[in-house]
Short mmCIF file of C-alpha atoms in Angstrom, two decimals:
data_model
loop_
_atom_site.label_atom_id
_atom_site.label_comp_id
_atom_site.label_asym_id
_atom_site.label_seq_id
_atom_site.Cartn_x
_atom_site.Cartn_y
_atom_site.Cartn_z
CA MET A 1 -23.84 -16.95 36.44
CA GLN A 2 -24.29 -14.98 33.02
CA HIS A 3 -21.30 -13.60 31.96
CA VAL A 4 -22.06 -8.81 31.81
CA PRO A 5 -19.37 -7.70 29.27
CA PRO A 6 -18.04 -4.56 29.59
CA ARG A 7 -19.33 -2.07 29.31
CA LEU A 8 -17.78 0.58 26.59
CA ALA A 9 -17.68 4.22 26.21
CA SER A 10 -20.44 6.39 25.04
CA TYR A 11 -18.66 9.03 21.98
CA ASP A 12 -20.01 11.42 19.64
CA VAL A 13 -18.26 12.29 16.66
CA VAL A 14 -17.74 15.61 14.76
CA ILE A 15 -16.26 15.87 10.90
CA PRO A 16 -15.79 18.64 9.58
CA CYS A 17 -16.07 19.50 6.36
CA HIS A 18 -15.10 22.11 3.83
CA ASN A 19 -15.02 21.54 -0.60
CA ARG A 20 -15.69 16.99 0.07
CA ALA A 21 -18.35 16.69 -1.42
CA HIS A 22 -16.37 13.96 -2.73
CA VAL A 23 -16.18 12.47 0.14
CA VAL A 24 -17.35 13.58 3.34
CA ALA A 25 -20.03 10.57 3.15
CA ASP A 26 -16.79 8.02 3.03
CA ALA A 27 -16.24 9.40 7.24
CA ILE A 28 -19.79 9.65 8.08
CA ASP A 29 -19.92 5.55 6.76
CA SER A 30 -17.50 4.63 8.31
CA VAL A 31 -18.71 5.49 11.81
CA LEU A 32 -22.06 4.46 11.33
CA ALA A 33 -20.63 1.07 10.03
CA GLN A 34 -19.29 0.14 13.52
CA ASP A 35 -19.72 -1.91 15.76
CA HIS A 36 -19.87 0.00 18.09
CA ALA A 37 -22.66 3.05 17.30
CA PRO A 38 -21.95 6.59 18.51
CA CYS A 39 -24.71 8.91 20.25
CA ARG A 40 -24.35 11.71 17.60
CA VAL A 41 -22.22 12.11 14.64
CA ILE A 42 -21.97 15.81 13.63
CA VAL A 43 -21.76 16.97 10.94
CA VAL A 44 -19.91 20.26 10.70
CA ASP A 45 -20.01 22.66 6.86
CA ASP A 46 -17.27 24.89 6.75
CA GLY A 47 -19.00 26.97 4.65
CA SER A 48 -18.10 24.92 1.45
CA SER A 49 -18.58 26.35 -1.63
CA ASP A 50 -19.45 22.84 -3.34
CA ALA A 51 -22.57 20.20 -2.38
CA SER A 52 -20.76 19.66 0.98
CA ALA A 53 -23.83 21.30 2.18
CA THR A 54 -26.77 19.06 -0.43
CA VAL A 55 -24.75 15.71 0.63
CA ILE A 56 -24.35 16.60 4.55
CA ARG A 57 -28.42 17.29 4.75
CA ALA A 58 -29.45 14.03 3.33
CA LEU A 59 -26.81 12.29 4.73
CA ALA A 60 -28.61 13.83 8.10
CA ALA A 61 -31.76 13.51 6.15
CA ALA A 62 -31.13 8.98 6.39
CA HIS A 63 -29.63 8.54 9.48
CA ASP A 64 -31.07 9.63 12.45
CA ARG A 65 -27.59 9.62 14.35
CA VAL A 66 -25.35 12.50 11.91
CA GLU A 67 -27.40 15.98 12.66
CA ALA A 68 -26.26 18.34 10.83
CA VAL A 69 -24.30 22.23 11.24
CA ILE A 70 -23.98 24.17 7.95
CA LEU A 71 -22.17 27.14 8.99
CA PRO A 72 -22.63 30.94 6.87
CA ARG A 73 -18.87 30.59 6.12
CA ASN A 74 -16.07 29.14 5.91
CA VAL A 75 -13.74 29.45 10.09
CA GLY A 76 -11.55 27.15 9.91
CA ALA A 77 -11.59 23.53 11.09
CA SER A 78 -10.49 25.07 13.91
CA GLN A 79 -13.93 26.98 15.22
CA ALA A 80 -15.90 24.18 13.15
CA ARG A 81 -14.44 21.42 14.94
CA ASN A 82 -16.02 23.39 18.14
CA SER A 83 -19.70 23.82 16.82
CA GLY A 84 -19.99 20.76 16.33
CA VAL A 85 -17.69 19.52 19.90
CA ALA A 86 -20.30 22.30 20.80
CA LEU A 87 -23.81 20.36 20.57
CA ALA A 88 -21.78 16.76 22.02
CA THR A 89 -23.52 15.55 24.94
CA ALA A 90 -21.03 11.54 24.23
CA GLU A 91 -18.39 10.73 27.69
CA TRP A 92 -15.86 11.01 24.44
CA VAL A 93 -15.55 12.67 21.67
CA ALA A 94 -14.10 11.26 17.98
CA PHE A 95 -12.64 14.42 16.14
CA LEU A 96 -12.46 12.51 12.29
CA ASP A 97 -11.51 15.25 9.02
CA SER A 98 -14.23 14.01 6.53
CA ASP A 99 -11.68 12.81 3.89
CA ASP A 100 -10.63 9.71 6.77
CA VAL A 101 -12.15 7.00 7.77
CA TRP A 102 -12.88 4.82 10.62
CA LEU A 103 -11.83 1.02 9.85
CA PRO A 104 -14.11 -2.02 11.43
CA GLY A 105 -13.56 -2.41 14.68
CA ALA A 106 -12.08 1.27 15.29
CA ALA A 107 -14.83 2.74 17.85
CA ARG A 108 -14.29 -1.43 19.56
CA ALA A 109 -10.27 -0.82 20.19
CA LEU A 110 -10.44 3.60 20.41
CA LEU A 111 -13.67 3.24 23.97
CA ALA A 112 -12.44 -0.37 25.33
CA PRO A 113 -12.58 -0.09 28.93
CA SER A 114 -8.68 -0.97 28.91
CA ALA A 115 -8.15 2.06 26.81
CA THR A 116 -10.03 4.75 28.47
CA ALA A 117 -9.42 3.60 32.45
CA GLY A 118 -7.48 6.50 33.69
CA HIS A 119 -6.74 8.03 30.25
CA ASP A 120 -8.29 10.91 29.14
CA ILE A 121 -6.32 10.50 25.24
CA VAL A 122 -6.36 6.96 23.89
CA VAL A 123 -3.81 7.35 20.18
CA GLY A 124 -4.27 4.32 17.19
CA HIS A 125 -2.91 3.79 14.76
CA PHE A 126 -3.42 4.40 10.67
CA ALA A 127 -3.09 4.18 7.33
CA ARG A 128 -1.55 6.60 4.79
CA ILE A 129 -3.83 6.15 1.23
CA GLU A 130 -1.87 8.90 -1.38
CA GLY A 131 -3.90 9.62 -4.10
CA ASP A 132 -5.52 5.32 -5.32
CA ALA A 133 -2.81 3.75 -4.26
CA ALA A 134 -3.48 0.70 -1.16
CA PRO A 135 -3.46 0.98 2.23
CA GLY A 136 0.60 1.65 3.87
CA ALA A 137 2.38 -0.21 6.52
CA PRO A 138 0.57 1.41 10.14
CA GLU A 139 1.99 3.94 11.41
CA CYS A 140 2.08 6.46 14.26
CA GLY A 141 3.59 9.47 15.04
CA TRP A 142 3.68 9.30 19.31
CA ASP A 143 6.67 6.23 20.63
CA GLY A 144 3.94 5.48 23.78
CA GLY A 145 6.53 6.98 25.41
CA CYS A 146 6.64 10.39 27.13
CA ILE A 147 4.44 12.21 25.37
CA GLY A 148 5.65 16.00 25.62
CA ALA A 149 9.02 14.86 24.65
CA GLY A 150 6.56 13.67 21.98
CA LEU A 151 4.78 16.81 21.21
CA MET A 152 8.57 18.69 21.63
CA SER A 153 9.49 16.57 17.88
CA GLY A 154 6.05 18.00 16.18
CA GLY A 155 2.16 17.09 15.99
CA VAL A 156 2.32 13.33 16.32
CA ILE A 157 -1.10 12.72 16.84
CA GLY A 158 -4.25 13.27 14.38
CA PRO A 159 -8.27 13.49 15.82
CA SER A 160 -8.66 10.71 13.32
CA TRP A 161 -7.04 8.41 14.78
CA SER A 162 -7.98 9.83 18.35
CA VAL A 163 -10.63 10.10 20.89
CA VAL A 164 -10.64 12.59 23.72
CA ARG A 165 -13.06 13.30 26.70
CA ARG A 166 -15.08 15.65 26.82
CA GLN A 167 -14.20 17.29 30.08
CA MET A 168 -10.50 17.72 28.80
CA VAL A 169 -12.55 19.49 24.90
CA GLU A 170 -13.80 21.55 27.61
CA ARG A 171 -11.11 22.47 29.77
CA VAL A 172 -9.68 23.43 27.77
CA GLN A 173 -11.50 25.57 25.45
CA GLY A 174 -10.94 23.52 22.53
CA PHE A 175 -9.26 24.31 19.68
CA ASP A 176 -7.41 28.13 18.63
CA PRO A 177 -9.43 29.88 16.04
CA SER A 178 -6.47 31.65 15.18
CA PHE A 179 -4.69 27.68 14.31
CA HIS A 180 -5.58 27.34 10.79
CA ASN A 181 -3.20 24.74 10.31
CA CYS A 182 -1.27 22.75 13.33
CA ASN A 183 -4.41 23.21 14.88
CA ASP A 184 -4.64 19.41 16.27
CA TRP A 185 -0.55 19.76 17.84
CA ASP A 186 -1.63 23.07 19.61
CA PHE A 187 -4.73 21.29 21.02
CA TYR A 188 -2.58 18.05 21.82
CA THR A 189 0.38 20.53 23.70
CA ARG A 190 -2.64 22.10 24.95
CA ALA A 191 -4.29 19.80 26.71
CA ALA A 192 -1.21 17.73 27.74
CA ALA A 193 -0.16 21.81 29.67
CA ALA A 194 -3.64 21.15 31.39
CA GLY A 195 -2.38 17.10 32.09
CA ALA A 196 -4.33 14.55 30.46
CA ARG A 197 -3.08 11.76 29.88
CA PHE A 198 -2.65 9.98 26.80
CA VAL A 199 -2.87 6.19 25.67
CA ARG A 200 -1.41 4.54 22.74
CA LEU A 201 -2.70 1.42 21.09
CA GLU A 202 -1.36 -0.48 18.94
CA THR A 203 -3.75 -0.45 16.71
CA CYS A 204 -4.73 0.43 13.13
CA VAL A 205 -7.99 2.51 13.48
CA ALA A 206 -7.60 5.49 10.29
CA CYS A 207 -7.01 5.38 6.37
CA TYR A 208 -5.54 9.18 6.17
CA ARG A 209 -6.27 9.23 3.02
CA THR A 210 -5.05 12.55 0.91
CA VAL A 211 -7.44 13.79 -1.45
CA ALA A 212 -8.58 16.32 -4.38
CA GLY A 213 -8.31 19.61 -2.93
CA SER A 214 -7.23 22.82 -1.10
CA ARG A 215 -5.16 22.12 1.58
CA LEU A 216 -3.55 25.04 3.49
CA VAL A 217 -0.86 22.61 4.47
CA ASN A 218 0.07 22.80 1.75
CA ASP A 219 2.03 26.40 2.51
CA THR A 220 4.62 26.14 4.62
CA ALA A 221 5.34 29.71 5.71
CA ILE A 222 1.68 29.57 7.42
CA GLY A 223 2.78 26.35 8.35
CA GLU A 224 6.79 26.89 10.50
CA ARG A 225 5.00 29.99 11.92
CA ASN A 226 2.11 28.19 13.74
CA ALA A 227 4.01 25.42 14.51
CA ARG A 228 6.97 27.74 15.99
CA ARG A 229 3.44 29.26 18.47
CA VAL A 230 3.39 25.84 19.17
CA LEU A 231 6.77 24.74 21.12
CA ALA A 232 6.62 28.66 22.63
CA HIS A 233 4.09 27.40 24.46
CA PRO A 234 5.12 26.65 27.92
CA TYR A 235 5.14 23.22 28.46
CA PHE A 236 7.98 22.04 26.89
CA ASP A 237 10.34 24.88 28.77
CA PRO A 238 11.56 21.84 30.71
CA TRP A 239 12.92 19.68 27.57
CA ARG A 240 13.71 23.26 26.09
CA ASP A 241 15.99 23.68 29.21
CA ARG A 242 17.48 20.01 28.95
CA ALA A 243 18.69 20.38 25.20
CA ALA A 244 20.67 24.05 25.92
CA ILE A 245 22.25 22.45 28.81
CA SER A 246 23.63 19.68 27.09
CA ALA A 247 24.13 21.71 23.94
#
């Protein structure tokens, strides 16, 4: 009897892009090169002032799986991701940043039945690349233990090295547009509060790249304010109570 390999879960990839004309093709190509192909790669240009929209349209014209969404003005990464996921139809969604890339085999690892069965969010490792330097050692901010304790310690999961069940994205109504940074930390916190089941893989699935271009994350005042907003979520009350008792 012929062995039938287990079916890998279907997925769409949403790539928000703002002024990343010089690298967005790398992100798209890294997904199209996966040996477990996506249903669609939905690339959302977030009101770029450079040639990003032109690059994205050209890639969409050249590849049937790539869909271009060109927003008329800059609305931020959260709303750009929401605009993309509104078009997604696959069981799972990946949110790859436009300056990051997936490594070969990333989709096969993240969407394997052993990873997705019984889980809503699958988290891999990433390798950090600073400028033109070589990739660093694989890392993951979450240790794979209690997800609440992990999230309490900071934004320990990134969109580029995780996948989310689409029903969970819809349950928490996507990313909060009022967050211009810490939006991913807020998203995973609300997902955990909604009962999302997380699992961590030991596989390195992405390169997290530092490339030229403006970043809101460099505004420390906004970052600190948004971090306080995330940590004020009632989901963290049990950990605050434990800290108060031990103090």
